[in-house]
Coordinates of C-alpha atoms in Angstrom, one line a residue:
X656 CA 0.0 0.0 0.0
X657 CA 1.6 3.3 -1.0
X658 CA 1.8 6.3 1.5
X659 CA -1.3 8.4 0.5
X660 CA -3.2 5.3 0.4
X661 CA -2.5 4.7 3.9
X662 CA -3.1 8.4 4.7
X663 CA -6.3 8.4 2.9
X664 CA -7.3 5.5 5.1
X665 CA -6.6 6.8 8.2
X666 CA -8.3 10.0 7.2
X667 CA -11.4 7.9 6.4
X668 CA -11.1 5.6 9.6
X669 CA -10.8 8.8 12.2
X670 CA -12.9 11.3 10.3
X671 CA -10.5 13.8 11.5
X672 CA -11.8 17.7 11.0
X673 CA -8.8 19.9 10.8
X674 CA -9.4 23.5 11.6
X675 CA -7.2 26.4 11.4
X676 CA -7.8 29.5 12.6
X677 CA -6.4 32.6 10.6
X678 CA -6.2 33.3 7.3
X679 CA -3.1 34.8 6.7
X680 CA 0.2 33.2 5.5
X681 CA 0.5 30.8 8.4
X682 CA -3.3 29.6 7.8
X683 CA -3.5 29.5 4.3
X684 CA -0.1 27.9 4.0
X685 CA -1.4 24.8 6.4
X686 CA -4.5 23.9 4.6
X687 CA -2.2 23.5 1.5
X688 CA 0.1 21.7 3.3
X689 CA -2.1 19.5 4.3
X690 CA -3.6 18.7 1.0
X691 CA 0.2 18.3 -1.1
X692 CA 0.4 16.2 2.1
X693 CA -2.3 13.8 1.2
X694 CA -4.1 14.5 4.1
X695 CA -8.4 14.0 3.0
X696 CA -10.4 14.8 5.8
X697 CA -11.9 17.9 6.1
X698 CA -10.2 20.7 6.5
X699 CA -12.0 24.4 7.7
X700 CA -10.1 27.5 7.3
X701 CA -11.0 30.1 9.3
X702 CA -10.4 34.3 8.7
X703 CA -11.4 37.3 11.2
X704 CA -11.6 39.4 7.6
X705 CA -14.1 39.5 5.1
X706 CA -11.0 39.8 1.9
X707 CA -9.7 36.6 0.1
X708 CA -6.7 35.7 2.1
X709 CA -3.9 38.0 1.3
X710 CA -0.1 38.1 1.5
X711 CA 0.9 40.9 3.6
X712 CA 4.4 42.0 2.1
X713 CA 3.1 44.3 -0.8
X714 CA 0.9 46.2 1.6
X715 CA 4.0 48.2 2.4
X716 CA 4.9 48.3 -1.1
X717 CA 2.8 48.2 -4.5
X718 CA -0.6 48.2 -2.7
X719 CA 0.1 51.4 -0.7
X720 CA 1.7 53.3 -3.8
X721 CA -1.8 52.2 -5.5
X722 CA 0.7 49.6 -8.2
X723 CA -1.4 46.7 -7.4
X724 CA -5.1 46.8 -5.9
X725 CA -5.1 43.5 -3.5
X726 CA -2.3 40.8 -3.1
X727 CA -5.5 38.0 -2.8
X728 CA -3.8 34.4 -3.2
X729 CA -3.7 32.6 -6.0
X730 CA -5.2 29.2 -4.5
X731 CA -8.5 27.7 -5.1
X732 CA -10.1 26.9 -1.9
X733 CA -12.5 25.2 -3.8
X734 CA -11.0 22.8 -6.1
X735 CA -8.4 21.9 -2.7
X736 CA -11.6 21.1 -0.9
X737 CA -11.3 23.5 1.7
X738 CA -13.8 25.3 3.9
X739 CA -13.0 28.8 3.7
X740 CA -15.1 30.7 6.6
X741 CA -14.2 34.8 6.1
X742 CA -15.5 36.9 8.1
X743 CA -15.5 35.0 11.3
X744 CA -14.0 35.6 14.3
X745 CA -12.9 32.9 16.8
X746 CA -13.8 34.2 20.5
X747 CA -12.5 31.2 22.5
X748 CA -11.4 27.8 22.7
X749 CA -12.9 25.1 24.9
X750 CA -10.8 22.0 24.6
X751 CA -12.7 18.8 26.7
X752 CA -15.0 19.7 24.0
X753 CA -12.9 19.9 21.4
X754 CA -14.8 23.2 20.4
X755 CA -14.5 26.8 19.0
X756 CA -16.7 29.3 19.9
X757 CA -17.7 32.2 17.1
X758 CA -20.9 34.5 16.9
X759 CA -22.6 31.8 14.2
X760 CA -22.2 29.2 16.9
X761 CA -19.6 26.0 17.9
X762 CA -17.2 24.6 15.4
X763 CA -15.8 21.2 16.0
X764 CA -12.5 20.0 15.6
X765 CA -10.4 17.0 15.7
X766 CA -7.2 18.8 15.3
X767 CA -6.9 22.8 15.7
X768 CA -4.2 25.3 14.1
X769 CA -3.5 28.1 15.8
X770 CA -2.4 30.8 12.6
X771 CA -3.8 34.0 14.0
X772 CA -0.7 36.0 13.4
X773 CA 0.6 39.2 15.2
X774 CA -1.2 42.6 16.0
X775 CA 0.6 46.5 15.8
X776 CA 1.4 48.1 19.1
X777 CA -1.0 51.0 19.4
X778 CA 0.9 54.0 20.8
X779 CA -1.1 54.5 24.0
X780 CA -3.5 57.8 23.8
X781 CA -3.9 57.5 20.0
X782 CA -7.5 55.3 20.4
X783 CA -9.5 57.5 17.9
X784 CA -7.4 60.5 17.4
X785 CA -8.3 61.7 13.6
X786 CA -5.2 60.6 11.1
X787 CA -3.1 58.1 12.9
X788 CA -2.8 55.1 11.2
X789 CA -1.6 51.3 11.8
X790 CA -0.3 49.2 8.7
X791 CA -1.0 45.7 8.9
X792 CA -3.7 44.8 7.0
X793 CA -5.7 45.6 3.9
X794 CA -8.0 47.8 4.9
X795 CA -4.9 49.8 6.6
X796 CA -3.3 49.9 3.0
X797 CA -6.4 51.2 1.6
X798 CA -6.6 54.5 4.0
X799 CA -3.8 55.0 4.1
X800 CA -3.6 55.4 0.0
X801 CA -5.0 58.9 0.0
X802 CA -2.8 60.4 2.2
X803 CA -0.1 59.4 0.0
X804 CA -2.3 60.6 -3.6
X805 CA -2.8 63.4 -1.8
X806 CA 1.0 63.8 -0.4
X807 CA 0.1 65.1 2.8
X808 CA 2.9 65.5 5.7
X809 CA 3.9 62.5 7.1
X810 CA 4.9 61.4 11.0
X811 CA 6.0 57.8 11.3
X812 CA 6.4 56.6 15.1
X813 CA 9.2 54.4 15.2
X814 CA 12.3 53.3 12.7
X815 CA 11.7 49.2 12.3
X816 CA 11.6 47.5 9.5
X817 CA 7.8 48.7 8.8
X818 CA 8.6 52.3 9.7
X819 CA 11.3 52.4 7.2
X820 CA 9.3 50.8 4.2
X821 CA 6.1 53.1 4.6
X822 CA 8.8 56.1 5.0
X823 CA 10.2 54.7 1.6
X824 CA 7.0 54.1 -0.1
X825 CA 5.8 57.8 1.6
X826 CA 9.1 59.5 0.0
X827 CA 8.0 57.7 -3.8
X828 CA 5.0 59.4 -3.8
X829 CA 6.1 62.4 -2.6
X830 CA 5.0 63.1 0.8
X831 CA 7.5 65.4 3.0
X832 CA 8.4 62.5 6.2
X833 CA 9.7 62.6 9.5
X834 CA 10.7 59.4 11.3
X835 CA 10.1 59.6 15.2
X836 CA 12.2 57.0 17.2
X837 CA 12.6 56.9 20.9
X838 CA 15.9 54.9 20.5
X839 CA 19.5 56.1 19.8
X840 CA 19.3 54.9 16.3
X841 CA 17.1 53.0 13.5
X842 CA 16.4 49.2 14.5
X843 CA 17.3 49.4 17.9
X844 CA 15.2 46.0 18.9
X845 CA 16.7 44.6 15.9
X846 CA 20.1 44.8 14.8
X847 CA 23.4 46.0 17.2
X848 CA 24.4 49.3 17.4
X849 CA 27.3 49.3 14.9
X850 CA 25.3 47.8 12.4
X851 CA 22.2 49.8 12.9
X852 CA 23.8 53.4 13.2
X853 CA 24.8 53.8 9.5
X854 CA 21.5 52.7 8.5
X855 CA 20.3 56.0 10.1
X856 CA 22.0 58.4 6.7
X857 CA 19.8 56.1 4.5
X858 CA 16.8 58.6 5.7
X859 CA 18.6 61.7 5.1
X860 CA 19.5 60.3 1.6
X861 CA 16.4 59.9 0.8
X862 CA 15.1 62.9 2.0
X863 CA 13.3 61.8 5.0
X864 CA 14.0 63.3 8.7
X865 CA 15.0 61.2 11.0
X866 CA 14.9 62.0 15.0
X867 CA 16.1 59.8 17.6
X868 CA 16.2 59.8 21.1
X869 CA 12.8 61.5 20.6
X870 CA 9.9 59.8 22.4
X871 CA 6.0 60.8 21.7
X872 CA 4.4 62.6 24.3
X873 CA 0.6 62.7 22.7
X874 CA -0.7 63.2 19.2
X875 CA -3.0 65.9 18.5
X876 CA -5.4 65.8 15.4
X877 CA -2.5 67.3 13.2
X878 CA 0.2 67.2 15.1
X879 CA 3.0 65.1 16.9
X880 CA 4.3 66.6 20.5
X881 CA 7.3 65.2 21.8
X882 CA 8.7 64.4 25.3
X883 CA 11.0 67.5 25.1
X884 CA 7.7 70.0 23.8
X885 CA 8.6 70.0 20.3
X886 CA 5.7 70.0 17.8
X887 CA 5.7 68.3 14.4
X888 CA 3.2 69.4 12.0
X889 CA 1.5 66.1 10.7
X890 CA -0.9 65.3 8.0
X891 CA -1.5 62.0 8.8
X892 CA 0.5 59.7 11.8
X893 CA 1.7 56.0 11.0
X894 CA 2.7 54.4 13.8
X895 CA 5.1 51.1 13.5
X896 CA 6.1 50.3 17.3
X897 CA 6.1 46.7 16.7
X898 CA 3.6 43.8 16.7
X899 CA 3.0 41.4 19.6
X900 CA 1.0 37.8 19.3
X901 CA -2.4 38.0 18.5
X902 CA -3.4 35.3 20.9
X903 CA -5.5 37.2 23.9
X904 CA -8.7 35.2 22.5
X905 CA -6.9 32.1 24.0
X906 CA -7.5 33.2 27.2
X907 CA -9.0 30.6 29.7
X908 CA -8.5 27.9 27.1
X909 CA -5.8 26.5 28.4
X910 CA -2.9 26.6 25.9
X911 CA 0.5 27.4 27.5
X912 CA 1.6 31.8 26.4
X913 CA 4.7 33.0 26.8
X914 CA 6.0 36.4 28.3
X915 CA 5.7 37.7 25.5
X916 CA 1.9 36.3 24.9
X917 CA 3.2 33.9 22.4
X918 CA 1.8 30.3 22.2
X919 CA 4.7 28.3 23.6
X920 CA 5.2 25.5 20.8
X921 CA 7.5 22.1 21.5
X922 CA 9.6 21.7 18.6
X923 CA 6.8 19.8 16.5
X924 CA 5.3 23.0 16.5
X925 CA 2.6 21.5 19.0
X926 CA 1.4 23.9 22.0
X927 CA 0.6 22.6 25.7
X928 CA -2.9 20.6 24.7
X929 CA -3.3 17.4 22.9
X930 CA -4.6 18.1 19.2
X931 CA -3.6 21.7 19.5
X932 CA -0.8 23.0 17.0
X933 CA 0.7 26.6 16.3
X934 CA 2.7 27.9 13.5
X935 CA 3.5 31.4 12.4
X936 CA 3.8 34.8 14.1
X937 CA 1.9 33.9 17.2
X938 CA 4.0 31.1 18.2
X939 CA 7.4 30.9 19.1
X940 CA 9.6 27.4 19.1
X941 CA 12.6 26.3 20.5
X942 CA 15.8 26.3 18.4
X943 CA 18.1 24.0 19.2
X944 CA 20.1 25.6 16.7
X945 CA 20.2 28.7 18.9
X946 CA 19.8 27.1 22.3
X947 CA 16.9 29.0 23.0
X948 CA 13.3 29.9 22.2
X949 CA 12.6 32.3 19.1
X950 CA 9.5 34.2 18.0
X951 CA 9.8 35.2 14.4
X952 CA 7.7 37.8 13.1
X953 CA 8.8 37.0 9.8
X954 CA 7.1 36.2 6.4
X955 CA 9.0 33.2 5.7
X956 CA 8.4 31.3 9.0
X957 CA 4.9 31.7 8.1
X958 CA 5.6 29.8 4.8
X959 CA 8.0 27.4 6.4
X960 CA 6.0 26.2 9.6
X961 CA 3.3 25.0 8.6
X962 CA 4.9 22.4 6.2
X963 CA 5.7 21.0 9.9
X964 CA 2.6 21.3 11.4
X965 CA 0.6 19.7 8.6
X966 CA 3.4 16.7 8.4
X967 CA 2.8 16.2 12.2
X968 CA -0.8 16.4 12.3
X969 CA -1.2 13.6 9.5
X970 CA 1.0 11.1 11.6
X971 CA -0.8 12.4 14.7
X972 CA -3.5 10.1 13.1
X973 CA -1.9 7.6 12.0
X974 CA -1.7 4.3 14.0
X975 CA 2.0 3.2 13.7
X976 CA 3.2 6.6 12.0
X977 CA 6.3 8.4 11.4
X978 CA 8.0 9.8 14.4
X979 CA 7.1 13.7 14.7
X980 CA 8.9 16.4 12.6
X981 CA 10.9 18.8 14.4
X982 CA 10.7 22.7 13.3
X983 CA 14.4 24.5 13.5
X984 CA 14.9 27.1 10.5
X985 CA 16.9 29.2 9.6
X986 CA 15.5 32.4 10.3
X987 CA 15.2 34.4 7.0
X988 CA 13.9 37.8 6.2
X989 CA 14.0 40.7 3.5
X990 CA 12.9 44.6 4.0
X991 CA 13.0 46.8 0.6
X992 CA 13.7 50.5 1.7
X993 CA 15.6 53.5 0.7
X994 CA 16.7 52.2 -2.6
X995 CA 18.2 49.5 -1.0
X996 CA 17.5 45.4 -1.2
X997 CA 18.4 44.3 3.2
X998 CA 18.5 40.4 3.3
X999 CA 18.9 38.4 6.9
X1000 CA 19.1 35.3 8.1
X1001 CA 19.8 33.5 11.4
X1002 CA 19.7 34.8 14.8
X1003 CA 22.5 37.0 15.6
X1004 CA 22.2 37.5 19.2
X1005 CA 24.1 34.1 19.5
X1006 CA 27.0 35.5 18.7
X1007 CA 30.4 36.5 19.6
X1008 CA 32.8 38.0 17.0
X1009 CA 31.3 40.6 13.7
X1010 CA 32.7 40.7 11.2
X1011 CA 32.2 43.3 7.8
X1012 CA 32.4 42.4 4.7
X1013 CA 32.7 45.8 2.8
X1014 CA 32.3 49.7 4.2
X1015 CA 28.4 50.6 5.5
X1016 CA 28.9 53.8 3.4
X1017 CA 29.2 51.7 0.1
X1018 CA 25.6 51.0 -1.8
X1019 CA 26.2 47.1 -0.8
X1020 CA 27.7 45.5 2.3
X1021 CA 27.5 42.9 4.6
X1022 CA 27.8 41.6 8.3
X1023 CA 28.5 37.8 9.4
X1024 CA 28.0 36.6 13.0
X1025 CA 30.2 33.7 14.1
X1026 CA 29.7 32.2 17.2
X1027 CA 32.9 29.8 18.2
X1028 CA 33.9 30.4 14.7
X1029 CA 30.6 28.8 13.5
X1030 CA 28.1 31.1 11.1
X1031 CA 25.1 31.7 12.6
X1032 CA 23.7 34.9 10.9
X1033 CA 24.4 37.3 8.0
X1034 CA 23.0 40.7 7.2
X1035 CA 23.3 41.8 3.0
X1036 CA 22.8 44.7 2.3
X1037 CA 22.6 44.7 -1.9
X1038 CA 24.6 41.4 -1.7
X1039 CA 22.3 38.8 -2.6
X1040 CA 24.9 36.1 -3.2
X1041 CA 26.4 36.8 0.4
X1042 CA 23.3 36.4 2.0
X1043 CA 22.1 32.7 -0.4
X1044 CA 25.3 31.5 0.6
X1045 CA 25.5 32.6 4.1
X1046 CA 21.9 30.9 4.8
X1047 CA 23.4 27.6 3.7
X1048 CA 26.4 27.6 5.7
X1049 CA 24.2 28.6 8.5
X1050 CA 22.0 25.5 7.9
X1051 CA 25.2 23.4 7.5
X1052 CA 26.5 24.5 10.7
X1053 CA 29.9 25.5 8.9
X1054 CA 33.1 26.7 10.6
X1055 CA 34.4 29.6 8.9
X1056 CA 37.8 32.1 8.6
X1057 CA 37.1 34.6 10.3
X1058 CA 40.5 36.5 8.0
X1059 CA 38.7 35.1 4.8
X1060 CA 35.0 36.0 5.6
X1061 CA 36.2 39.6 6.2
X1062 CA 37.4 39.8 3.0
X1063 CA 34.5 41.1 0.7
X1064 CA 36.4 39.7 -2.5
X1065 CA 36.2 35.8 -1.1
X1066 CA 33.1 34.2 -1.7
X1067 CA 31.6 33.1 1.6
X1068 CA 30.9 29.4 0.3
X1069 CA 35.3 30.0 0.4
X1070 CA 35.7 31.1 3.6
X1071 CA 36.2 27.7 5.2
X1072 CA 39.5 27.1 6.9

């Protein structure tokens, strides 16, 4: 009996209902999973929005500047036989029932998948104040659009990786910008100081005002005042502080959060409760890569994960299965802004020793991360083939020269010893 064959039987035997809730990458990504997977039993896929599922990237990018009108996926729910439920949000889980509650009543599930992403900070006091702005999801893109057609003075709270792309997208269209960030520099929760700092001319460059060490007192329909009583004029207010878990509807329901309100996954990607998985920006898994637990608020662990998760849920059904899969990427991510293409990959606070690979002033550059002389991250900044090759030494766990990978002429697939 081939493998599907016996997947399709145990489907059949255990009548298993998959549900996932949260149609965003994570979401989608499962249900397909689960299907290339062989998996037959029903699968519902569940969405707080009322939009075909979308892919989030090009909100910052051709959606806001109006070059594309949606970023819908191309996947028929349909024809994958697939129970696509928009429009709905989840308010609770009750697990001895195996249940979720919604406002159109119970839904039932034999195996759940947590998907429901990451929410934006809201900058305390801004609740209602006329013009401020979040971007996170499509209908965030879509008010934002006039304010850019119409190039109105821009304030953006905070210099992440968000802050920077709207500022970029804001300066295309022509809008006048200034970049509010409490920190000493751009990407302070992201990136060290050394490598962060020269990141902060890339604003000027582009024409965009950058102010650290300035913290936001209160927004006024307006205007921005600061901690120090300056007052920036402001058209319209975007604030990117950062996203935390979206997981307070899991309240009560018994599934294990972290500090930082993340579902706490095992390395199978399967939370605290039997039948109860997690994938995506609302869960974080430990690395034993890194030696410790990582939340990645990234695009491509939404894409990777829940190749896992599906895997593990079909042998979770399967009477004699495979042993589990275990979940330990490479963390990957890419940020267009200021003309320039940033790639990174692994997870540099485990390291000991930087090392540059070209000057930060230069249109291209990059950083490597060694830890005991082993590569566990690299930034690229225009260096594409640094950063392809840097990702697979990373996942190879390769030992490098430190003298050769500081030398921006080597290759780094050459920098072994």
């Amino acid at each position: 009996m081939s493998e599907q064959q016996q997947s399709e039987r145990w489907d059949r035997r255990a009548g298993r209902r998959v549900v996932i809730v949260g149609a965003g990458m994570a979401g989608v990504q499962t249900a397909v999973a689960l299907r290339e997977q062989g998996f037959t039993g029903p699968v519902t896929l569940i969405g707080a929005e009322p939009h075909q599922p979308y892919d989030r990237p090009p909100l910052s990018k051709a959606v806001l500047l109006g070059e594309a009108e949606g970023s819908a996926f191309d996947i028929d729910f349909e024809a994958l036989d697939i129970d696509l439920r928009l429009g709905c949000e989840v308010t609770g889980v009750r697990p001895g029932a195996h249940e979720l509650d919604t406002p159109s009543g119970p839904v039932p599930y034999d195996a759940l998948v947590v998907a429901t992403g990451a929410e934006p900070i809201v900058l305390p006091g801004t609740e209602g104040v006329p013009g401020v702005h979040l971007l996170r999801t499509l209908d965030d893109a879509a008010r934002l659009r006039p304010v850019l057609d119409e190039r109105h003075g821009v304030v953006v709270v905070g210099a992440g990786w968000i802050g920077a792309e709207f500022a970029t997208a804001a300066r295309a269209a022509g809008c006048e910008v200034t970049v509010v960030e409490a920190a000493d520099r751009p990407l302070a929760g992201a990136m060290p100081a050394e490598v962060a700092a020269p990141m902060a001319a890339w604003y000027a460059e582009s024409g965009a005002e950058l102010l650290t060490g300035a913290r936001v007192e209160r927004i006024e329909p307006g205007r921005v005042i600061l901690a120090d009583g300056r007052a920036i004029p402001a058209g319209a207010v975007v604030v990117g502080i950062g996203a935390r878990p979206s997981t307070a509807w899991l309240a009560g329901s018994g599934i294990a959060l972290g500090p930082d309100g993340s579902v706490t996954a095992d390395d199978a990607l399967r939370t605290s409760l039997p039948d109860v998985y997690a994938v995506g920006d609302c869960a974080s898994f430990p690395s034993a890569r890194y030696g410790e637990r990582l939340l990645v608020h990234h695009w491509d662990n939404a894409l990777q994960g829940p190749r896992t998760a599906a895997a593990n849920i079909i042998a979770a059904g399967a009477e004699g299965g495979p042993a589990p899969q275990t979940y330990d990427p490479v963390p990957y991510f890419w940020s267009e802004q200021f003309g320039r293409f940033v790639q990174y990959a692994g997870h540099c606070a485990a390291a000991d020793t930087l090392l540059w690979r070209g000057d930060p002033a230069d249109p291209s550059w990059s950083v490597c991360w060694l830890r005991d002389g082993v590569l566990v991250a690299v930034l690229a900044v225009g260096r594409p083939r640094d950063l392809a090759q840097g990702r697979r030494l990373i996942e190879a766990g390769a030992r490098l020269d430190p003298a050769r990978v500081a030398d921006p002429s080597v290759p780094l697939k050459s920098a072994t010893p």
